[in-house]
Coordinates of C-alpha atoms in Angstrom, one line a residue:
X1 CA 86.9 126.1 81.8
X2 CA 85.2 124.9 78.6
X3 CA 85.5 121.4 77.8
X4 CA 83.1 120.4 75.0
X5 CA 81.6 121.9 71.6
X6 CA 79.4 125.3 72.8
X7 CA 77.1 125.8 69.6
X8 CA 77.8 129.4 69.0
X9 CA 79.7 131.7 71.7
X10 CA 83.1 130.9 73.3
X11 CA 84.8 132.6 76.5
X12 CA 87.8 131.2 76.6
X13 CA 90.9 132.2 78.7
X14 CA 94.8 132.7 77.8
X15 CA 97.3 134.4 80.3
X16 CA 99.9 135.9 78.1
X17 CA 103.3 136.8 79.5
X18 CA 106.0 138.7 78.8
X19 CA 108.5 136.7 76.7
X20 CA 105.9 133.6 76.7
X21 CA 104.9 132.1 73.5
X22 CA 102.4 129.6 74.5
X23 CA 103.0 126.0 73.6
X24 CA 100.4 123.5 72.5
X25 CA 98.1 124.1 73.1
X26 CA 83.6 126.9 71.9
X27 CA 81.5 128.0 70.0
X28 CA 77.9 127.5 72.8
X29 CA 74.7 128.5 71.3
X30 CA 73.3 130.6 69.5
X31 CA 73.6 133.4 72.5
X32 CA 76.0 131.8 74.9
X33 CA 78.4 132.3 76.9
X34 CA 80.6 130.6 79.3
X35 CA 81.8 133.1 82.2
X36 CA 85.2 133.6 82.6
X37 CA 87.5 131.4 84.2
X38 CA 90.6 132.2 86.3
X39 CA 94.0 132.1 84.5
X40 CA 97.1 132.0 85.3
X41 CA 99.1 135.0 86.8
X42 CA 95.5 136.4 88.0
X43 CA 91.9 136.4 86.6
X44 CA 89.4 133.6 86.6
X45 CA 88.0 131.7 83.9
X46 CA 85.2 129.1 84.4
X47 CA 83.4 127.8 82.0
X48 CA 79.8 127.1 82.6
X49 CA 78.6 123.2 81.5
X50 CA 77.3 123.1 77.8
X51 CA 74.1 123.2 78.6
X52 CA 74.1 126.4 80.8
X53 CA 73.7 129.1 78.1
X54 CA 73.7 133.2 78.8
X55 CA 73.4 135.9 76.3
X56 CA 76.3 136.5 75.0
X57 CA 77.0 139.0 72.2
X58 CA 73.4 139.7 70.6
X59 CA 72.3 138.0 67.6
X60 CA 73.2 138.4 64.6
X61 CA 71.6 138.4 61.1
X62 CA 73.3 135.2 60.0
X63 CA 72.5 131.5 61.3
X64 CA 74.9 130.4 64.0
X65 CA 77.5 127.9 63.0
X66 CA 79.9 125.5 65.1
X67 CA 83.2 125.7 65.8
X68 CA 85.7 123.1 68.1
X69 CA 86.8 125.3 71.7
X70 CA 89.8 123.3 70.8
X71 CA 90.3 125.0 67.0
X72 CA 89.8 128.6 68.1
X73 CA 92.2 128.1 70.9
X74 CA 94.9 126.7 68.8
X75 CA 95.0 129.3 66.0
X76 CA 94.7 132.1 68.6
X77 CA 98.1 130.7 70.8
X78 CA 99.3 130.1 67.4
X79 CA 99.7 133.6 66.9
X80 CA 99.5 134.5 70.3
X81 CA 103.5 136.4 69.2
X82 CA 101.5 139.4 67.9
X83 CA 99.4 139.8 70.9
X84 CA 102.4 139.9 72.9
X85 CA 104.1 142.0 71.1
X86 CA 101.2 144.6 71.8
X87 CA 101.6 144.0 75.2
X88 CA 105.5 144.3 75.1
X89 CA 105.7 147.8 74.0
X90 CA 103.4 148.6 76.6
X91 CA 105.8 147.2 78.8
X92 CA 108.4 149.6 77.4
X93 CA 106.6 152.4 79.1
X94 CA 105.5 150.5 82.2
X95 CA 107.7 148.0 83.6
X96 CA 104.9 146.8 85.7
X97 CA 101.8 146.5 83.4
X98 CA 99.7 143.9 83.9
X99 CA 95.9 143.7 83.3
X100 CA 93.5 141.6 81.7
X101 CA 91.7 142.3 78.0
X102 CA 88.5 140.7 77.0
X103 CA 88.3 140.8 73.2
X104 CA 84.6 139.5 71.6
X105 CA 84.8 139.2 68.2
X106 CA 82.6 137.2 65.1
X107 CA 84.3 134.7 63.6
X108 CA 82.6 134.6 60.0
X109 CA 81.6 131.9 57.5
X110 CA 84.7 132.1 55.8
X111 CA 86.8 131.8 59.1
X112 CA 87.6 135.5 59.3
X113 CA 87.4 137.9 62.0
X114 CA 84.9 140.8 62.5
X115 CA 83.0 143.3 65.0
X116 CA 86.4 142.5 67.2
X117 CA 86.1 145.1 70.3
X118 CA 86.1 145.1 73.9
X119 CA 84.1 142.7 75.7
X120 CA 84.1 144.5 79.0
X121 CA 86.4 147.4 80.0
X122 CA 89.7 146.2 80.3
X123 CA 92.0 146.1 83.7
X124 CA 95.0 146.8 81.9
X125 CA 95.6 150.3 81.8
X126 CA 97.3 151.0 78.5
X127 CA 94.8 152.0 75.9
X128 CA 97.5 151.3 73.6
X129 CA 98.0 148.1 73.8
X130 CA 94.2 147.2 74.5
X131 CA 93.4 148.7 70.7
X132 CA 96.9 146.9 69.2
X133 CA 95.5 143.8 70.9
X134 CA 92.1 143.8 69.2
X135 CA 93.7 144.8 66.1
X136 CA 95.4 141.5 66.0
X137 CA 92.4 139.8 66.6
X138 CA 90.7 141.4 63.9
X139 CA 93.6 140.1 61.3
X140 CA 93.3 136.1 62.6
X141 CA 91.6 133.5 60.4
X142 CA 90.1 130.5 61.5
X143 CA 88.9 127.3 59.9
X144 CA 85.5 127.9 58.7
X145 CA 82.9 127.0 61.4
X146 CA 80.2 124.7 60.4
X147 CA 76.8 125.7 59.5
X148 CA 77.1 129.9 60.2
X149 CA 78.6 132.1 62.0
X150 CA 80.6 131.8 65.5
X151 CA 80.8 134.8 68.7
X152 CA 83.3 134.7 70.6
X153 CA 84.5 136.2 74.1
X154 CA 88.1 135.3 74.6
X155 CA 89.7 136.9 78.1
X156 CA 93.5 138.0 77.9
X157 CA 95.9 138.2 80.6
X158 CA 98.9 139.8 80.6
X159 CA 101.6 139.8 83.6
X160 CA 105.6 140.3 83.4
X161 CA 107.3 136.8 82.5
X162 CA 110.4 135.0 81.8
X163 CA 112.8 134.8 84.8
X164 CA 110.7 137.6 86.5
X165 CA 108.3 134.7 86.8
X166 CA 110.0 132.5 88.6
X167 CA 112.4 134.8 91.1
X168 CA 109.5 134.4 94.0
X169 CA 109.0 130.8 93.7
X170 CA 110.9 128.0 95.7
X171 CA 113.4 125.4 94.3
X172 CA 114.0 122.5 95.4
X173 CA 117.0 119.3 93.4
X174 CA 117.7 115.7 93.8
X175 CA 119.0 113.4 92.0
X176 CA 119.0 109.6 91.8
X177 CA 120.6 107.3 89.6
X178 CA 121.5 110.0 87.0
X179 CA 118.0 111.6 87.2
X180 CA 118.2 114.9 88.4
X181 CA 114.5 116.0 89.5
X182 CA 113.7 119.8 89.7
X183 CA 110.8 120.8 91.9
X184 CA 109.8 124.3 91.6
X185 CA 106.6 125.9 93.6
X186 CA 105.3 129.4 92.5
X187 CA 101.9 131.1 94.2
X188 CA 99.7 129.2 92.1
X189 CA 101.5 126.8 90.0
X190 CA 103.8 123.9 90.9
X191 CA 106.1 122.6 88.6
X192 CA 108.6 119.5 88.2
X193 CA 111.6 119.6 86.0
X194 CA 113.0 115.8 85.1
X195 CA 115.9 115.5 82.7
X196 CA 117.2 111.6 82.2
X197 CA 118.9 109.1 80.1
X198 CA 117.2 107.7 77.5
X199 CA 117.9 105.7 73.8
X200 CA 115.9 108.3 71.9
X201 CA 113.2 110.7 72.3
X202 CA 110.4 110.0 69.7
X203 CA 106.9 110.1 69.4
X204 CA 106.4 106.6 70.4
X205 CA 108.3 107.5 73.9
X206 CA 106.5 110.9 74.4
X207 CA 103.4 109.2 73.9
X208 CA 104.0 106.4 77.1
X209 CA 104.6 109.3 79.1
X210 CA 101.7 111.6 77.9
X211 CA 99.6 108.7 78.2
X212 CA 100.4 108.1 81.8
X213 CA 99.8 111.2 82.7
X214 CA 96.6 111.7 81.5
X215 CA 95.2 108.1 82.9
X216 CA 95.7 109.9 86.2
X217 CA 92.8 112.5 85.3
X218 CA 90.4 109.9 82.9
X219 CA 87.2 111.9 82.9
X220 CA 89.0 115.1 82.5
X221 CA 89.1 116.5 78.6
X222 CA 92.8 116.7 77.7
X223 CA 94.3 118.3 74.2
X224 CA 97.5 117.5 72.5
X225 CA 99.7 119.1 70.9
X226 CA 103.4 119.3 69.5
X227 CA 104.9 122.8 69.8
X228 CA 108.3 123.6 69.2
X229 CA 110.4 125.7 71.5
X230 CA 114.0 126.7 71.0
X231 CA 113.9 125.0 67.9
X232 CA 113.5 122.1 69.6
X233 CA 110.4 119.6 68.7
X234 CA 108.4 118.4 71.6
X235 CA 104.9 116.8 72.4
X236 CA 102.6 118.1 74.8
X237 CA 99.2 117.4 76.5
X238 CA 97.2 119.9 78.4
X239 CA 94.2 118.4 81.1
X240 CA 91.0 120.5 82.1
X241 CA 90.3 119.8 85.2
X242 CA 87.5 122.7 85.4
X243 CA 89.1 124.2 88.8
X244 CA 92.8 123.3 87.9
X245 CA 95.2 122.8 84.5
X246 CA 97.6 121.1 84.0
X247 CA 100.5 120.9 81.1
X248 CA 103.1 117.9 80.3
X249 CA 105.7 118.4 77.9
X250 CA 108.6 115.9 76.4
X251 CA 111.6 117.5 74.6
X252 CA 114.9 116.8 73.9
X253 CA 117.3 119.3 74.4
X254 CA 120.2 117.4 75.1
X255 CA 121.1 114.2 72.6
X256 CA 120.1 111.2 74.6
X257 CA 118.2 113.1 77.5
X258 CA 114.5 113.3 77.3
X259 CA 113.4 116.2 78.7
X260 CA 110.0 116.3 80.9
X261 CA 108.3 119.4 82.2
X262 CA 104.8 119.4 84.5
X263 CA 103.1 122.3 85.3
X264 CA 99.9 122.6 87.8
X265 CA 98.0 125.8 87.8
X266 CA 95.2 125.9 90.4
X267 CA 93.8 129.7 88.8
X268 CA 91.3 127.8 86.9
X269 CA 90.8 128.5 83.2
X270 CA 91.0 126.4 79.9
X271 CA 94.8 126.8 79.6
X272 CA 97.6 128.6 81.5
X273 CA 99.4 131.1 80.4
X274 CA 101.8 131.3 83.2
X275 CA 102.6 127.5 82.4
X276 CA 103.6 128.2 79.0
X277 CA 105.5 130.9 80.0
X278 CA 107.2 128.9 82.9
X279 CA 107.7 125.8 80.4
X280 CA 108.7 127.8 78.1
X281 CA 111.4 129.4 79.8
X282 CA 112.8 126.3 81.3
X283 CA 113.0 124.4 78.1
X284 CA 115.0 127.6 76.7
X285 CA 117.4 127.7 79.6
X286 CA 118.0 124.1 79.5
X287 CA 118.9 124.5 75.6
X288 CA 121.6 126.9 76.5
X289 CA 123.1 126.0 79.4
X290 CA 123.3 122.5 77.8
X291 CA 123.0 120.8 81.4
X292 CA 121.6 117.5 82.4
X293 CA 119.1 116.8 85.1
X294 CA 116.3 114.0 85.7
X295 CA 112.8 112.6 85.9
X296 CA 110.5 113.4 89.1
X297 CA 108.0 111.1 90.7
X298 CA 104.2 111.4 89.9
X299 CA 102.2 113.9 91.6
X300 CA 99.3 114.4 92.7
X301 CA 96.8 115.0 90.7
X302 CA 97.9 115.5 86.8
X303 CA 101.2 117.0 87.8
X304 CA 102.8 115.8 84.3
X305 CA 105.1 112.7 85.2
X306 CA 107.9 115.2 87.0
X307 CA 110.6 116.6 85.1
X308 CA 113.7 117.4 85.9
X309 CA 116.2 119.9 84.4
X310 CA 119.7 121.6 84.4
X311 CA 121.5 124.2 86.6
X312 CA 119.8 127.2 87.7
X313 CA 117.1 126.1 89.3

């Protein structure tokens, strides 16, 4: 997992799944690289500590510049809808295609993308979508990194999503005192779904609960962010726990009901894919079934302060 500024290469790694948008949301050295770290449905990402450097992409003819793990992360889930679109078509042709795509690519003094290609050969096996992938890549800007030039190795991987997801995990509802609690456990991920009562869900109350939640990992780097998801705003925070990640999100989908989703994924990796994805497609399902469920006690370890949600679970 990568947790701090790398100088000048970045492996980073995102788990994109079918019908997943990811919600909120390293540059090392001159030549580094931090190995890959598992992700969510599959593939590992870890990230070595800062100071643990490897050759990386070669050097090129242009000093090396800086760039925030956290920034190239955030404009690359920001447009992570063209990347899965790649991978959608291939899904067209094979139901079942899953695989993982490590893109490298220069990210340039002007914050645009070049020398995008294929960081090692690629486990999914749909040419098609592996060349519409980095052709995506190629057309991302990003803020301009400081002092030079950025390399970057950023791992994809795709796995079938939405309710597919969740049809092997187990379910399990209570509620208490009007607060329905949702607990649902997948191979690698746990998640709790808690939908209750509230006088309004604003910043001011997502923050108390984002904030609890991340006092129960202090040392651990955590990154917020407010993504909206069935055109519903919400606030999020995301803890890097290095072998584990874990995501906390407060919505509203139903007028007076704040709306709490956890999700731990124990892959490794910077982010989880297959906890936006899960998130994602709970918030969704909530908004139109229009149900009412409730908050969850606190896990262990960051399991976002519970959540609880409507039918279907």
């Amino acid at each position: 997992m990568l947790r701090v500024l790398w100088p000048s290469s970045l492996a980073l790694l995102l788990v994109g799944c079918a019908g997943a948008t990811p919600p909120p949301d390293a540059p090392p050295n001159p030549e580094a690289k931090a190995p890959p770290a598992e992700a969510p449905p599959a593939p590992e990402a870890k990230a070595e500590p800062p100071n643990k450097e490897t050759n990386v992409i070669g050097a090129l003819d242009a000093p090396v510049g800086k760039l925030e793990p956290a920034e190239i992360q955030k404009v690359i889930r920001g447009n992570f809808k063209a990347l899965r679109a790649c991978y959608e078509e291939g899904l067209q042709k094979t139901p079942n295609l899953e695989g993982r795509i490590a893109v490298k690519f220069v990210i340039g003094k002007d914050g645009k993308v070049s020398q995008a290609a294929e960081d090692s050969p690629a486990t999914l096996p749909d040419p098609d979508v592996v060349k519409c992938v980095i052709a995506a890549v190629e057309t991302l800007t990003f803020p301009a990194p400081e002092g030079g030039v950025v390399k970057v190795v950023y791992p994809i991987m795709f796995s079938p999503g939405g309710g597919d997801a969740m049809s092997n995990c187990k379910k399990t509802a209570e509620e208490k005192d009007g607060i329905r609690t949702v607990s649902i456990v997948c191979d690698k991920q746990t998640l709790k779904v808690t939908d209750m009562p509230v006088r309004a869900v604003d910043e001011k109350f997502a923050d108390a609960i984002l904030t609890g939640f991340e006092q129960q990992s202090p040392k651990m780097r955590r990154t917020r962010g407010k993504p909206t998801i069935a055109d519903k705003p919400g606030w999020s925070t995301l803890v890097d726990g290095q072998t584990w990640v874990s995501t906390l999100l407060v919505t509203e989908v139903t007028k007076g009901r704040a709306l709490v989703v956890s999700c731990l994924d124990e892959t490794g990796g910077t982010s989880s894919g297959r906890c936006d994805t899960l998130v994602e497609f709970i918030v969704k399902r909530e908004a139109t079934a229009g149900t009412t469920p409730s908050p969850s006690p606190t896990p262990k370890r960051p399991l976002p302060t519970g959540t609880a949600t409507g039918s279907g679970f």
